[in-house]
XYZ file of C-alpha atoms in Angstrom:
489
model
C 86.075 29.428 26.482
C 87.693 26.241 26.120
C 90.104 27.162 23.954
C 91.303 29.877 26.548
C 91.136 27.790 29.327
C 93.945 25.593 26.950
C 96.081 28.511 26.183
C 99.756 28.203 26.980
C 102.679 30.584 26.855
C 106.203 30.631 27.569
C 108.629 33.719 26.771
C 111.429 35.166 28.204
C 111.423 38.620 29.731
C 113.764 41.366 30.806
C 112.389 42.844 34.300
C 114.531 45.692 34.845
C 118.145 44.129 34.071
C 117.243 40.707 34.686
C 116.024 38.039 32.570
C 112.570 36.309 33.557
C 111.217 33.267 32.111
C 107.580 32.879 32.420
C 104.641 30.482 31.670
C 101.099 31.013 31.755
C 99.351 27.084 31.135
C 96.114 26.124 32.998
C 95.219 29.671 34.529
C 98.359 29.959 36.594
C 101.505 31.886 35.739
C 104.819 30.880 36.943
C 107.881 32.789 36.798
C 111.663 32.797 37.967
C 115.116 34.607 37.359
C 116.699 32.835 34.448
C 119.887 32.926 36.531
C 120.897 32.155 39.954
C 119.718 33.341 42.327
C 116.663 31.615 41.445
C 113.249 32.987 42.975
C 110.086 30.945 41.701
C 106.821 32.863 41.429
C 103.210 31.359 41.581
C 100.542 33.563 40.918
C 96.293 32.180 40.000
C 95.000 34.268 37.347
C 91.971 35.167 39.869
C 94.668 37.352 41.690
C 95.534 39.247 39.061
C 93.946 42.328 39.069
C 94.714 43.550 35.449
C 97.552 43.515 32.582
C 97.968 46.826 30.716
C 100.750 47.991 28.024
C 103.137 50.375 29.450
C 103.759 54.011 27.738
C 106.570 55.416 26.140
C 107.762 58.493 27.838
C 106.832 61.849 26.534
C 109.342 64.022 24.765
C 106.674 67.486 25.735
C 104.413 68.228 28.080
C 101.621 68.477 25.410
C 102.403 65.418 23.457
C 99.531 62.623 23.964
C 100.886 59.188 25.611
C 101.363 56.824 23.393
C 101.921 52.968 24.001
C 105.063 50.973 23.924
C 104.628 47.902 22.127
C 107.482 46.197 23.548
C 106.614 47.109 27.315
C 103.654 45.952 29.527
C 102.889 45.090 33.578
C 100.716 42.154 35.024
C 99.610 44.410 38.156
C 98.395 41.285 40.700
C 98.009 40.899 44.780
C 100.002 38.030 46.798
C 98.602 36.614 50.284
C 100.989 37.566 53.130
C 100.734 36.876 56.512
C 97.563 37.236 59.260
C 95.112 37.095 56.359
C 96.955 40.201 54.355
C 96.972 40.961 50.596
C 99.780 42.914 49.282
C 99.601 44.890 46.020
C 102.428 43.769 43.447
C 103.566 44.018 39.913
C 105.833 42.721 37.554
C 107.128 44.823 34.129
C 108.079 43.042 31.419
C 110.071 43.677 28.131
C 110.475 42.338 25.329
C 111.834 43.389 21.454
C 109.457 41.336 20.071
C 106.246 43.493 19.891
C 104.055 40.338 18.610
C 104.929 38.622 21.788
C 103.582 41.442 24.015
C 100.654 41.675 22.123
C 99.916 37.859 22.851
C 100.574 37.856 26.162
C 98.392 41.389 26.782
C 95.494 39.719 24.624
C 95.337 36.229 26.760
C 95.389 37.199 29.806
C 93.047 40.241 29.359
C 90.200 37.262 27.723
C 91.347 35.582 30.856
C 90.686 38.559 33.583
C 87.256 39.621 31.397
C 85.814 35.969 32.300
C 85.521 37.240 35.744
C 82.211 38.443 35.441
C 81.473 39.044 39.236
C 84.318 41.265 39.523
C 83.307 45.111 39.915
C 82.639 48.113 37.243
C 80.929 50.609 38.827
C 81.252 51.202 42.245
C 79.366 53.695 44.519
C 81.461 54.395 47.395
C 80.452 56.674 50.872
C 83.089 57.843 52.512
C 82.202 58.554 56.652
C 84.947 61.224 57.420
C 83.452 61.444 61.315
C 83.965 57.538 62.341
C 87.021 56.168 64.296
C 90.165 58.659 63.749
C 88.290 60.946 60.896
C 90.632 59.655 58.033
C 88.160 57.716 55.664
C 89.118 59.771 53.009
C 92.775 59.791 53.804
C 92.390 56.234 53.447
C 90.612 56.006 50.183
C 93.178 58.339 48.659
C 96.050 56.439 49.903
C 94.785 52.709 49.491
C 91.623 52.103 47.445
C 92.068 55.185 44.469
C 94.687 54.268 42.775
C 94.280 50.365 42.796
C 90.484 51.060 42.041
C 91.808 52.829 38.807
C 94.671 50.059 38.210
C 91.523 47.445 38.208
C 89.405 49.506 35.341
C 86.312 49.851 38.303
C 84.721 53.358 38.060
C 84.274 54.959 41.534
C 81.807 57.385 42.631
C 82.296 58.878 45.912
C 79.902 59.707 47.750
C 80.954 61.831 51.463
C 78.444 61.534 54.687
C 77.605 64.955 56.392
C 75.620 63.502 59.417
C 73.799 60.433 60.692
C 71.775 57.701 58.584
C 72.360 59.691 55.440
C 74.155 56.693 54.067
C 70.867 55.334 54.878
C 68.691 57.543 53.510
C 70.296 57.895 50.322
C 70.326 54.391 49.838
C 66.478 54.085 50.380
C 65.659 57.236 47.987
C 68.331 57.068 45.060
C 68.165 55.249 41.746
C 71.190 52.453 41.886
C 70.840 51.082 38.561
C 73.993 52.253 37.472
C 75.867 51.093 39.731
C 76.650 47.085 40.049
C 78.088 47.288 43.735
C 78.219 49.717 46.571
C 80.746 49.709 49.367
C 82.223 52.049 52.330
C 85.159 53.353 54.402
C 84.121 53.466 57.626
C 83.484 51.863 61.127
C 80.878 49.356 62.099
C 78.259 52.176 62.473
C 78.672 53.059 58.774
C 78.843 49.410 57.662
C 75.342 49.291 59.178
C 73.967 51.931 57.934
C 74.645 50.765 54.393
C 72.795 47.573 55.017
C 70.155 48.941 56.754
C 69.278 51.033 53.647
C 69.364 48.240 51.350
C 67.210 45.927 52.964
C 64.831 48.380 53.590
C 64.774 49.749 49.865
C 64.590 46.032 48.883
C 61.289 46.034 50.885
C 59.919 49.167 49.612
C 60.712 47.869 46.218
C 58.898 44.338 46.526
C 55.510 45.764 48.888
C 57.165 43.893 52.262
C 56.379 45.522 55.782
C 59.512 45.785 56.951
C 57.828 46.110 60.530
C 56.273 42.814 60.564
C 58.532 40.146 62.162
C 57.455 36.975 60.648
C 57.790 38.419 56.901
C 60.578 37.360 55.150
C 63.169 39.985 54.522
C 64.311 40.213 50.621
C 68.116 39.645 50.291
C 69.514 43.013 48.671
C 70.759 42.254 44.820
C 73.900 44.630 45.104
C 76.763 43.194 46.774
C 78.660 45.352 49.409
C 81.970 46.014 50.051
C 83.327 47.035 53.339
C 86.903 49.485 53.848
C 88.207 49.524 57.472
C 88.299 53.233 58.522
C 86.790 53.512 62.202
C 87.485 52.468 65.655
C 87.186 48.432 66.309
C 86.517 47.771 62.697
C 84.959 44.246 64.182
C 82.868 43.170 61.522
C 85.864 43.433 58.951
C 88.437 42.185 61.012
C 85.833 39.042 61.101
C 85.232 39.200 57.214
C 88.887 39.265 56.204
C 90.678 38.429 59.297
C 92.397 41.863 59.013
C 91.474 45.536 59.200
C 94.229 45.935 56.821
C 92.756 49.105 53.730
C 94.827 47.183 50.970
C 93.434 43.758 51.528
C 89.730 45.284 51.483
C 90.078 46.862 48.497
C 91.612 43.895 46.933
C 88.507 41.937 48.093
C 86.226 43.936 46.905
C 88.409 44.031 42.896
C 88.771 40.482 43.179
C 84.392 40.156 43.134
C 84.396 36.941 45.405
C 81.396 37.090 47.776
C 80.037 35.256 50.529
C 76.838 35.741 52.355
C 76.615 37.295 55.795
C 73.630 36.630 58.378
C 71.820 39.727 59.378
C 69.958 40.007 62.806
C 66.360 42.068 62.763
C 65.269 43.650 66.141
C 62.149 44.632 67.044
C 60.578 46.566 70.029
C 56.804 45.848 70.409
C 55.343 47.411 66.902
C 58.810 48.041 64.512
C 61.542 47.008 63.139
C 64.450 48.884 64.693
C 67.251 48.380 62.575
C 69.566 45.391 61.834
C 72.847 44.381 62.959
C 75.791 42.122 61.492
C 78.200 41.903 64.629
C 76.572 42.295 68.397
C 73.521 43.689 70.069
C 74.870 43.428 73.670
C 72.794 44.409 77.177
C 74.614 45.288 80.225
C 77.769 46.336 80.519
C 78.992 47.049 76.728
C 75.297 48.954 76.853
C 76.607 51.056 79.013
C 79.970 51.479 77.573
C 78.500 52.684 74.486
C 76.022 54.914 76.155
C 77.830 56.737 78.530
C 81.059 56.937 75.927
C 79.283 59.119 73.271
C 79.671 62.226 76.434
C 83.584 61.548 75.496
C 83.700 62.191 71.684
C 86.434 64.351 72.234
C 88.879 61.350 72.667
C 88.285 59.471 70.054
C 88.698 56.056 70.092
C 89.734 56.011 73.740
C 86.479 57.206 74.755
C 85.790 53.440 75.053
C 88.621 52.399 77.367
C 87.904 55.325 79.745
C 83.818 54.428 79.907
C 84.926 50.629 79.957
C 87.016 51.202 82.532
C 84.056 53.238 84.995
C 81.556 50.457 84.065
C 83.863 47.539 85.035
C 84.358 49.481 88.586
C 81.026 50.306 89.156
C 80.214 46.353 88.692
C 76.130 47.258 87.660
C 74.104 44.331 87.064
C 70.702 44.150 85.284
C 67.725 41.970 86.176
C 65.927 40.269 83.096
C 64.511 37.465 81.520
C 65.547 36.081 78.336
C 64.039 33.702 75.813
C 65.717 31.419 73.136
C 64.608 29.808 70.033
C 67.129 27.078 69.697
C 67.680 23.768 68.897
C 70.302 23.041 71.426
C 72.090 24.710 74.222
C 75.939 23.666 72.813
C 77.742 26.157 70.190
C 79.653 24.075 67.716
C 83.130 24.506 68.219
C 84.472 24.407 64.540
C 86.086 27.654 62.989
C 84.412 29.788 60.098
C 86.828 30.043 57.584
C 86.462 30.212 53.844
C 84.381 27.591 51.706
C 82.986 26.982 55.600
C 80.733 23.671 55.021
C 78.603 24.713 58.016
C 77.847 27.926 56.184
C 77.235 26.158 52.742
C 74.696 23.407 54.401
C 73.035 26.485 56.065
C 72.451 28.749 53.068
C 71.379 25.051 51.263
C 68.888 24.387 54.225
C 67.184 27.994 54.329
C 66.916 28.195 50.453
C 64.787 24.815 50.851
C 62.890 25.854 53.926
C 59.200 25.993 53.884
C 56.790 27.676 55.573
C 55.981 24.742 57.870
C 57.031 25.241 61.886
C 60.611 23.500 62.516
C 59.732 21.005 64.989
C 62.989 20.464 66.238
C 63.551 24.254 67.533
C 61.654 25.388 70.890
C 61.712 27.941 73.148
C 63.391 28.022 76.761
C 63.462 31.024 79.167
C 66.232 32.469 81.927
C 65.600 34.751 84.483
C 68.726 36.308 86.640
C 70.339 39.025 87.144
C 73.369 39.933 84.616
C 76.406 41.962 84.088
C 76.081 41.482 80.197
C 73.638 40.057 77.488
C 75.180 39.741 73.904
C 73.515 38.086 71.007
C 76.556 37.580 68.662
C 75.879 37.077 64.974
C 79.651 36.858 64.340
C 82.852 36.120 66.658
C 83.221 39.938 67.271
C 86.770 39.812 66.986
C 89.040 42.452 66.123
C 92.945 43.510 67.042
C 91.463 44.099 71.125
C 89.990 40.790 71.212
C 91.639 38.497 68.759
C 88.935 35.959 69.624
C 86.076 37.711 70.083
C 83.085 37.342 72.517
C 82.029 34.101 70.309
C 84.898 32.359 68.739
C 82.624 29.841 66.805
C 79.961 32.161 65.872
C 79.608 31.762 61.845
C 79.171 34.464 59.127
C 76.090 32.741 57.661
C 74.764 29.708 59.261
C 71.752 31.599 60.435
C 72.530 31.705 64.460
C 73.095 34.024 66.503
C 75.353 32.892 69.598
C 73.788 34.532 73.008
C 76.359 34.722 75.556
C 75.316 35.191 79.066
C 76.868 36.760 81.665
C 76.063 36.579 85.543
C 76.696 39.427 87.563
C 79.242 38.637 89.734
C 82.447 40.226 91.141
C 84.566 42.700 89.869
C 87.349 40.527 89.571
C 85.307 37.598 88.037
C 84.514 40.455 85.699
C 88.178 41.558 85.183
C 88.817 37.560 84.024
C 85.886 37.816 81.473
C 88.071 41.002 79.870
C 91.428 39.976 80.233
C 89.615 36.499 78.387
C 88.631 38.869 75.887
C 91.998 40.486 75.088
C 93.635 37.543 74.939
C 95.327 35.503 71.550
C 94.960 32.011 73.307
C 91.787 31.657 75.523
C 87.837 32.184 75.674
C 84.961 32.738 77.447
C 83.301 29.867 76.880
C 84.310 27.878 80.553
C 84.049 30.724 82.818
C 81.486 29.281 85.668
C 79.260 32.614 85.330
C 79.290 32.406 81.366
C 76.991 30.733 79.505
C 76.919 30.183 75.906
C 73.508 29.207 73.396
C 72.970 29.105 69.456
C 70.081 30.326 68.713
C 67.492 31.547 65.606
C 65.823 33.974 67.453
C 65.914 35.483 71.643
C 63.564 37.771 73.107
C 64.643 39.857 76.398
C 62.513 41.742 78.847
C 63.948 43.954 81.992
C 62.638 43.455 84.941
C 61.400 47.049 87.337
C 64.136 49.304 88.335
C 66.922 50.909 86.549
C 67.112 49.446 82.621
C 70.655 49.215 81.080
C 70.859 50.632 76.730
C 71.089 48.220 73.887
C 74.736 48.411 71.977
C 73.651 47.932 68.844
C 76.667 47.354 66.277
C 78.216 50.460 67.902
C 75.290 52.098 68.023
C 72.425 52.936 71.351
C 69.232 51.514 70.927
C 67.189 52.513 73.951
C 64.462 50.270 73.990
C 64.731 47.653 76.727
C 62.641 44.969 75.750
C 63.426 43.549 72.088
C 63.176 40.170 69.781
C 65.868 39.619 67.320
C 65.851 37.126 64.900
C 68.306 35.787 62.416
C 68.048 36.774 58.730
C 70.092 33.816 57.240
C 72.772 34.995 54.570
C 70.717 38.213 53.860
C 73.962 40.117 52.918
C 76.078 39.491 49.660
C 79.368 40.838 50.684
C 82.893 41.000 49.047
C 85.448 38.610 50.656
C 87.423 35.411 50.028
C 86.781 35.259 53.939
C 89.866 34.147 56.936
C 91.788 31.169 57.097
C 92.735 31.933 60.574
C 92.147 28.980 63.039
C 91.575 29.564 66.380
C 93.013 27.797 69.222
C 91.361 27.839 73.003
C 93.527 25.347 74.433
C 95.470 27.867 75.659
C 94.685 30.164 79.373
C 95.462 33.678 80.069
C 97.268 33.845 83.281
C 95.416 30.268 84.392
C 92.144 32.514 85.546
């Protein structure tokens, strides 16, 4: 391992018509045009997705492809702006076939020391969420690069509701080191849903049973953009770019993701990784399923209704916390918060934390949300809770009065906006919390909006499953300003 780590190699190429000189010393190669003008190149051997010998063109149809010893291509991806990977690659010749041959051998011991990235991937497709175009998507930006990084991909297509679920419970995985999707936030949950719920079958846990410990699934997920919102990876990767998912999940970085259980009195009733919100985006995801027909917006139309209507919702809520303040310090990657968090549970005992308690509200509001991450996406750039961590096992309850409709218009031009929060509205209110419990109070309930989905039990308890998830992601490096007002209201 050492001696690889040492290696060091410098050459000059042709690309094309021009001459390249490159150096690969200390796990980074460097590269530039060996004449003016002069364009350096800087690319980690973790980005490079793979380095394969080129073939010599076939003279027949039926001839067999045969390699070109003097040809070969380091296929690699390049950050870009707003959190975006790009796909690149760089040919290279040279009439010295020994020199290929070096090069192709080094950094192939290099790339096979990545032993996290993927090999066999089992992939559902959900050709019903957002615009229907999962599979166009696969085919135009995961296929190919899939193949380009040596992963094997078995696709598997959804026909109908929690069958992404089911199969998951049911099905033999064990030849398969990873499973991702393409898909909205419905069909990211249904993936996760399954595995936890297998992982319990597997290890005798009730499921059912709120104070058991839920087992943390041993495959690691990957998640493709393909549906309306995309919110939870917008908030992985800070984009709901295809190209930059798939490169996350080929580049076989992880980080762990909280998970939030809810219960009604007796069961578990599923788990959720962005929002399980009360009120008014209850409503909106209710009343929206009546407008399938379109699309995605169904949402702005029902959204639109709701915010007129101005319905508010008596209840009382109860929070497990250790203080009323949210941090305000951005999740990006290597977050420290996170780290100390995933340090902290894996030390916890079974002994009562002292420092968290219980403390109850009663009112009447226009929305409930229990946020598990910021909920951002390209509508709300910010997200319901700007501070609200991937895995630092919170959940950040954001309470909203009901008030008037134009208080209410403020909260959702807040929302939509790239500079401001919700955080110092007067009729907002913001707590971190392990675990809430809400009841309604007599008359006319609102739904739960469960990760997309309608939960119609009224009276829950959700608690925080720290890091649960293993997902694929070098996370965001966006930082988040709220200095900034939208229209001073």
């Amino acid at each position: 391992m050492s001696e690889i780590n040492n290696s060091v190699l410098l050459s000059t190429f042709l690309n094309g018509k021009k001459k390249v000189k490159i150096i690969f010393h200390k796990a980074v190669l460097v590269w530039d045009n060996e004449k003016p003008p002069l364009e350096q190149h800087t690319v980690p051997i973790e980005n490079v997705i793979s380095v394969q010998p080129n073939y010599l063109k076939a003279t027949h149809p039926s001839m067999q492809r045969q390699i070109d010893p003097n040809q070969f291509t380091i296929h690699y991806a390049e950050k870009a702006v707003e959190d975006r990977w790009l796909y690149k690659s760089l040919s290279l010749k040279h009439n010295d076939s020994l020199q290929v041959a070096s090069w192709v051998k080094t950094l192939q011991n290099h790339i096979s020391k990545f032993h996290k990235r993927p090999k066999h991937l089992l992939l559902f497709v959900n050709p019903f969420g957002g615009k229907q175009n999962a599979m166009q998507i696969y085919e135009k930006y995961g296929k190919d690069l899939f193949a380009i990084a040596g992963v094997e991909v078995t696709v598997n297509v959804s026909q109908r509701k929690d069958q992404i679920r089911d199969f998951l419970i049911t099905h033999n995985l064990d030849t398969f080191d990873s499973v991702a999707c393409v898909g909205g936030d419905g069909t990211v949950s249904e993936l996760f849903n399954g595995l936890v719920v297998r992982e319990c079958r597997a290890n005798g846990i009730n499921p059912n049973d709120i104070h058991q410990v839920l087992p943390k699934p041993k495959i690691p997920i990957g998640i493709i953009p393909g549906g309306s919102t995309d919110t939870i990876a917008y908030c992985l990767h800070g984009t709901t770019d295809p190209t930059t998912a798939v490169l996350q999940i080929i580049f076989g970085d992880t980080l762990g993701l909280d998970l939030v259980s809810v219960y009604d009195e007796h069961n578990l009733l599923r788990l959720y990784a962005s929002v399980l919100s009360y009120g008014y985006l209850g409503d909106v995801a209710y009343h929206s399923d009546q407008y399938r027909w379109m699309g995605p917006h169904r949402y702005d139309y029902s959204g639109f209704k709701k915010l007129v209507l101005n319905k508010g919702y008596q209840g009382e809520i109860a929070i497990y916390t250790d203080k009323k303040e949210t941090e305000q310090e951005d999740c990006k990657s290597n977050c420290q918060i996170c780290d100390r968090a995933k340090l902290n549970h894996e030390r916890a005992t079974c002994k009562p934390n002292l420092i968290f308690r219980w403390e109850t509200f009663r009112g009447k509001f226009f929305m409930v949300s229990g946020a598990n991450i910021s909920c951002a996406c390209s509508r709300s750039p910010k997200g319901i809770a700007p501070y609200c961590h991937l895995g630092d096992g919170k959940v950040n309850l954001v309470l909203v009065k009901h008030t008037s409709v134009f208080n209410n218009l403020r909260l959702l031009l807040r929302l939509s906006s790239q500079d401001a929060s919700v955080d110092d509205l007067p009729f907002v209110e913001t707590f971190s919390a392990r675990e809430f419990c809400f009841r309604a109070d007599n008359g006319s309930p609102s739904k739960w909006n469960c990760d997309g989905e309608v939960q119609h039990q009224t009276n829950i308890r959700a608690k925080v499953r720290c890091q649960l998830l293993t997902i694929f992601s070098r996370g965001s490096e966006k930082v988040r300003d709220n200095k900034g007002r939208c229209c001073n209201i």
